[in-house]
Structures are given as C-alpha cells and as structure tokens.
Tab-separated table of C-alpha atoms in Angstrom:
chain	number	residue	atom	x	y	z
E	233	UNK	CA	101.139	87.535	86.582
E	234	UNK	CA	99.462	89.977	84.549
E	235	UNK	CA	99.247	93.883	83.389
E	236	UNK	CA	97.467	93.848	87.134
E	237	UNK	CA	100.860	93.513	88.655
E	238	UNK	CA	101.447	97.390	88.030
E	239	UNK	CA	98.292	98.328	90.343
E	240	UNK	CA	99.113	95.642	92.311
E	241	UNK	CA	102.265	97.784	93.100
E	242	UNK	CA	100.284	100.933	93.411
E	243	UNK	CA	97.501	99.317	95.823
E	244	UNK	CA	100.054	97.871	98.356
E	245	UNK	CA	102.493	100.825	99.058
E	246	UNK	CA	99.350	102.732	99.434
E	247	UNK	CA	98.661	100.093	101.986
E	248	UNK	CA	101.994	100.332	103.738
E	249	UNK	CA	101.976	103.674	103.546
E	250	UNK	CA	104.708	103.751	101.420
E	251	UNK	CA	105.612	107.260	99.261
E	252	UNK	CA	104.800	107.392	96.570
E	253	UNK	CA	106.421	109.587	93.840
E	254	UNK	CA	105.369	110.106	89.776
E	255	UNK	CA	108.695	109.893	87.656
E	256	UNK	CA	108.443	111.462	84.143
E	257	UNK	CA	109.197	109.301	81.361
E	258	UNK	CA	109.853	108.999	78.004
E	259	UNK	CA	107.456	106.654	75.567
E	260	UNK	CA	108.990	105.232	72.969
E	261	UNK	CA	107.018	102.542	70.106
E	262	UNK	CA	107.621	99.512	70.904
E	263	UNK	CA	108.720	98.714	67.208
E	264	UNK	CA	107.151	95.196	67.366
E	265	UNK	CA	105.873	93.576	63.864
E	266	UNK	CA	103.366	91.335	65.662
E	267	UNK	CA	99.952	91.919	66.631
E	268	UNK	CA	99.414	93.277	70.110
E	269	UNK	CA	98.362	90.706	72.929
E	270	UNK	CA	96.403	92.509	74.944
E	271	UNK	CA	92.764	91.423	75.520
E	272	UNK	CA	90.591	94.212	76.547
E	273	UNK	CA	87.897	91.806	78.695
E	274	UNK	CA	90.077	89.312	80.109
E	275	UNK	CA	92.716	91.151	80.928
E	276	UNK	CA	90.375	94.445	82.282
E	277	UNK	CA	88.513	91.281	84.554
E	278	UNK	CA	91.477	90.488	86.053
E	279	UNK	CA	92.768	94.142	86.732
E	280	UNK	CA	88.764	94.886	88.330
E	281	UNK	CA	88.943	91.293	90.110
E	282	UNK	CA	92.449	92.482	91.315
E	283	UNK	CA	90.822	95.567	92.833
E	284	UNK	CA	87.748	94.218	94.187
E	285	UNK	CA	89.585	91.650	96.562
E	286	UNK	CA	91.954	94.263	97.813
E	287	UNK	CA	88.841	96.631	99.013
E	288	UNK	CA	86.774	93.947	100.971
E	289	UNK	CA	84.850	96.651	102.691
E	290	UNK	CA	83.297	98.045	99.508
E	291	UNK	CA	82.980	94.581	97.831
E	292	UNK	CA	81.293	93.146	100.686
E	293	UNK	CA	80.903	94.954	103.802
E	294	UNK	CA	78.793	98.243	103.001
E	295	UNK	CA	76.416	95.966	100.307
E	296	UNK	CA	76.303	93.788	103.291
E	297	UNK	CA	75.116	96.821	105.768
E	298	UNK	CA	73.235	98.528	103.129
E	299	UNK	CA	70.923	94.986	102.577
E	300	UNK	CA	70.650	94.502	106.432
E	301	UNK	CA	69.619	98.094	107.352
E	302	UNK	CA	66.764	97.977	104.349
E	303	UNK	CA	65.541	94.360	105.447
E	304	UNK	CA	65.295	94.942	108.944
E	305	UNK	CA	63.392	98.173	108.452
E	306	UNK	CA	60.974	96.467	106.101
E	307	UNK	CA	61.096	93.077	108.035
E	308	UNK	CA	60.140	95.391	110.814
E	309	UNK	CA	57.632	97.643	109.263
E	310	UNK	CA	55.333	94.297	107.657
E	311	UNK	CA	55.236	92.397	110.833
E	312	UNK	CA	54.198	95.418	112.636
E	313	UNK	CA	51.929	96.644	109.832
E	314	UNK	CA	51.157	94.052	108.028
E	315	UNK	CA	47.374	93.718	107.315
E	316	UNK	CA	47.121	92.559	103.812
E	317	UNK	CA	48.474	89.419	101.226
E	318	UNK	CA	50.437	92.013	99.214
E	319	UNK	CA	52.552	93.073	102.853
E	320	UNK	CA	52.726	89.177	103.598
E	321	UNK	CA	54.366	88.300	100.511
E	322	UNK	CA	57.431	90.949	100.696
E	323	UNK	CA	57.892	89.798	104.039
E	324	UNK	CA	59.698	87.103	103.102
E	325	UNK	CA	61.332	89.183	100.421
E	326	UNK	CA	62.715	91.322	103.456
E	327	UNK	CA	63.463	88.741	105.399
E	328	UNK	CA	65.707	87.176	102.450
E	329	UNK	CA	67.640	90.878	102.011
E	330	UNK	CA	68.546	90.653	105.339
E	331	UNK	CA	69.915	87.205	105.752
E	332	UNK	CA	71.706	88.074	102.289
E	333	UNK	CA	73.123	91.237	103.962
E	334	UNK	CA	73.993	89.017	106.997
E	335	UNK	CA	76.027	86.772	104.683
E	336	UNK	CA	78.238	89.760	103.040
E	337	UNK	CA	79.285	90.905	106.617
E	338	UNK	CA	80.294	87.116	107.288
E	339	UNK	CA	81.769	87.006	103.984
E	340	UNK	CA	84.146	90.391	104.445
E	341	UNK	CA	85.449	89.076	107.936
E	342	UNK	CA	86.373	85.604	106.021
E	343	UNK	CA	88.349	87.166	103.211
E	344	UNK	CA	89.851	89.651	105.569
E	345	UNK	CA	91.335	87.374	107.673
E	346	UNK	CA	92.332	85.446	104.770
E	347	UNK	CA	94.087	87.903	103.229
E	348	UNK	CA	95.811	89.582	106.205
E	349	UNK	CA	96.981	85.776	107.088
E	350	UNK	CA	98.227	85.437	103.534
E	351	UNK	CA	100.395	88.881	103.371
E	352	UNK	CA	97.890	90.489	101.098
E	353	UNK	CA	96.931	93.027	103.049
E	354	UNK	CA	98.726	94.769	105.872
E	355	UNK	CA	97.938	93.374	109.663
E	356	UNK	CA	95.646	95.884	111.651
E	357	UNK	CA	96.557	96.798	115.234
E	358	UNK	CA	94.019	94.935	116.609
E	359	UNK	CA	93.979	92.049	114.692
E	360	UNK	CA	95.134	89.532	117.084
E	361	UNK	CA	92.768	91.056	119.843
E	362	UNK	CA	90.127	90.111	117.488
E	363	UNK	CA	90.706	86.131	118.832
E	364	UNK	CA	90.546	86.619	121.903
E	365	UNK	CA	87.045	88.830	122.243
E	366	UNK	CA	85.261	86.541	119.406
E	367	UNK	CA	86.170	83.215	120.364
E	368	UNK	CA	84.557	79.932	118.736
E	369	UNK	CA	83.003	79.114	122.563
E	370	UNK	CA	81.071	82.330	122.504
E	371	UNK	CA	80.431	82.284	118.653
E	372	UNK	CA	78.973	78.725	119.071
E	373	UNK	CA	77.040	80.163	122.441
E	374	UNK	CA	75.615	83.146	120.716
E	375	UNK	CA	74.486	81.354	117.672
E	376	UNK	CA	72.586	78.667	119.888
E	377	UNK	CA	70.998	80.490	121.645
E	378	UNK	CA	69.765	82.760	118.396
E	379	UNK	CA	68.801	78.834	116.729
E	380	UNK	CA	66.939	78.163	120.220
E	381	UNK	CA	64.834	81.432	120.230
E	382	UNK	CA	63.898	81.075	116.157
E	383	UNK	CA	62.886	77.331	117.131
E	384	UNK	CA	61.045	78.182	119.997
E	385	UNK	CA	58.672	80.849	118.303
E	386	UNK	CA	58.098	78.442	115.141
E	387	UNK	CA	57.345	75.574	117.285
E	388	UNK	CA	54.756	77.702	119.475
E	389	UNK	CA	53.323	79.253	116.131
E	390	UNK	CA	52.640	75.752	114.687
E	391	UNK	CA	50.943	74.417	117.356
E	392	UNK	CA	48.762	77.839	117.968
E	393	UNK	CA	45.280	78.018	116.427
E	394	UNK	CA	44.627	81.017	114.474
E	395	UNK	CA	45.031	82.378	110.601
E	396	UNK	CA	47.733	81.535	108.306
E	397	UNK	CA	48.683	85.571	107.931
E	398	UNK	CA	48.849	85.654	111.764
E	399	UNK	CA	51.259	82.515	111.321
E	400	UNK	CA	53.416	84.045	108.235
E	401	UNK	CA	54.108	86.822	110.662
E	402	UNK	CA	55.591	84.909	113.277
E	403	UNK	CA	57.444	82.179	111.590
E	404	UNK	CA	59.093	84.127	109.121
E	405	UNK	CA	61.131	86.350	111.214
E	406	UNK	CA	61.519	82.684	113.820
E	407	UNK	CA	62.803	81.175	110.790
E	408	UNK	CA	65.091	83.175	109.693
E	409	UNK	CA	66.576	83.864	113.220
E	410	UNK	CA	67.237	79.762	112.343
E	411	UNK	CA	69.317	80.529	109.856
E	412	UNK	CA	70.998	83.519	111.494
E	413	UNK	CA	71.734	81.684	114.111
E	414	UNK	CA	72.935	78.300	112.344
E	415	UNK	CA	75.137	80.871	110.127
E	416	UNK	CA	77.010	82.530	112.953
E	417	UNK	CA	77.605	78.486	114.483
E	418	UNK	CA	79.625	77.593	111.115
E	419	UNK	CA	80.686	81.108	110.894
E	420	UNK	CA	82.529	80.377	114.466
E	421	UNK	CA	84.422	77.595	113.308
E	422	UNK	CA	85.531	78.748	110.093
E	423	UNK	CA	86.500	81.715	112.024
E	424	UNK	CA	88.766	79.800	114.621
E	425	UNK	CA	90.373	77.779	111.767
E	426	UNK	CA	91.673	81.032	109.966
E	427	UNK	CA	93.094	81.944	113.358
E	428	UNK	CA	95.014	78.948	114.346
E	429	UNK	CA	98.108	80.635	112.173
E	430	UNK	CA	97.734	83.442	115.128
E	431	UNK	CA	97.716	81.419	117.643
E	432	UNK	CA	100.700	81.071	120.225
C-alpha cells in the first residue's frame, strides 16, 4: 500500500522468473504546490521490512546456522575442556547461542510455509513432499525422545555426588536438550497446522 509496492513488483517477477526489461523514461516535475509526503524512516522501514520477509533465508536461516555452528563448537569445546569458573560460565552462554540459533531455523520453516501458503512466495517443487517425510507423529517422536534423553542425564546428575563444576557440565547441555526437544514437540504441531491447506 506503499512506495514498497514498486519492489514488491520487482521482487516477485524475479521470483517467477518473469523478464524483466528497463524502459527509458522521461521525468517530468511533478508541479505540485504542497509539501512532499514522503517520510524517509517510516516509509524506508517498510520498504527494508518488505525485503526482509521476502528473503527468509538471510533473515533467519543463515543467522540461525551461523549461531548453531558457533554454540555447538563452544558448547563442545567447554564441556570437553572445561577446567576453570571462567569456561563454566560461557557454557551457558554457548548453550543459549545455540538454542537461539535453533529457534531461527524453526522460525524460517514457519514463515516459509506461511508465505508460500499465502501466495507470497512461489511454491517449491518439493513442497508438498515436505508433509509427508516430516510428519507431526515423527516430529512429536523425535522431540520426545530428545526431552527423555535431556531428563534422563539431569535427573542422574542431581542425584550423583560430586562438585558443582562437574554438575554444570552435565546439566547444562541435559537441559538444554529439554528445551530442544520441547521446541521441536510445538514446532510439530504448528508445523501440521500450516499444512492442513495442503492436505488432500
């Protein structure tokens, strides 16, 4: 509804692999007495907003990689290494980049689904071959069974007698395999509900 709607145009024959041509023109001044209209934040907002939710993968998905790849590296290099306070306290730091990372992945397949569903974007080949390999059964499954594991390690680690650095070590990567876990479960379902509209 705004001076977006020219990218707008731009952005989805691009998508649909439309051509695209450049026709010279003429400018002319507009030869309006008022004052012009435009509003160089709220308007340039909108056009970046407009841009942003048309390239999920860069919004979300490659932050979302990036943030996993450096927390699990870390995650992995404290637990493994981690013989002082100073490596204890980042490893919950680490732990927090990756379930943030985590999150960003979710949040890309959301709002691509959502926007193919909606006409935004163009449907991929695959996309309806998508539902039938991730299904909410084996989302639900999967993300149990992650809960279970995280669960199982904390409760053994509270119950075992030894130093509260041994402890941090073990029940920081058990809880957040919790949370992983409990993420992909309500991932699952919000996943199915998208594609019921796909469904025969």
């Amino acid at each position: 509804t705004g001076m977006e709607f020219a990218s707008e145009i731009v952005v989805k024959a691009s998508m649909l692999n439309l051509k695209i041509t450049e026709v010279p023109t003429t400018v002319y001044p507009a030869g309006r007495t008022r004052k012009a209209h435009l509003r160089s934040f709220p308007d340039g907002w909108r056009h970046l907003r407009f841009l942003l939710l048309y390239s999920p993968k860069w919004l979300f998905l490659f932050p979302g990689i990036i943030f996993m790849i450096v927390g699990f590296i870390s995650l992995a290099n404290l637990v493994f290494n981690s013989t002082s306070e100073a490596n204890l306290k980042w490893l919950t730091l680490s732990s927090g980049l990756f379930l943030i990372g985590f999150q960003f992945a979710l949040f890309y397949a959301l709002t691509k689904i959502y926007a193919t569903n909606h006409g935004l974007i163009p449907k991929a080949k695959n996309y309806n071959k998508l539902f039938n390999y991730f299904t909410l059964e084996r989302g639900l499954l999967f993300g149990f069974l992650v809960t279970l594991i995280g669960v199982v390690f904390s409760v053994f680690e509270l119950f075992k007698e030894q130093s509260l650095e041994e402890s941090i070590i073990v029940i920081v990567p058990a809880s957040m395999g919790i949370v992983l876990g409990v993420q992909i479960m309500l991932f699952s379902f919000f996943f199915s509900v998208l594609g019921l509209t796909d469904i025969d």
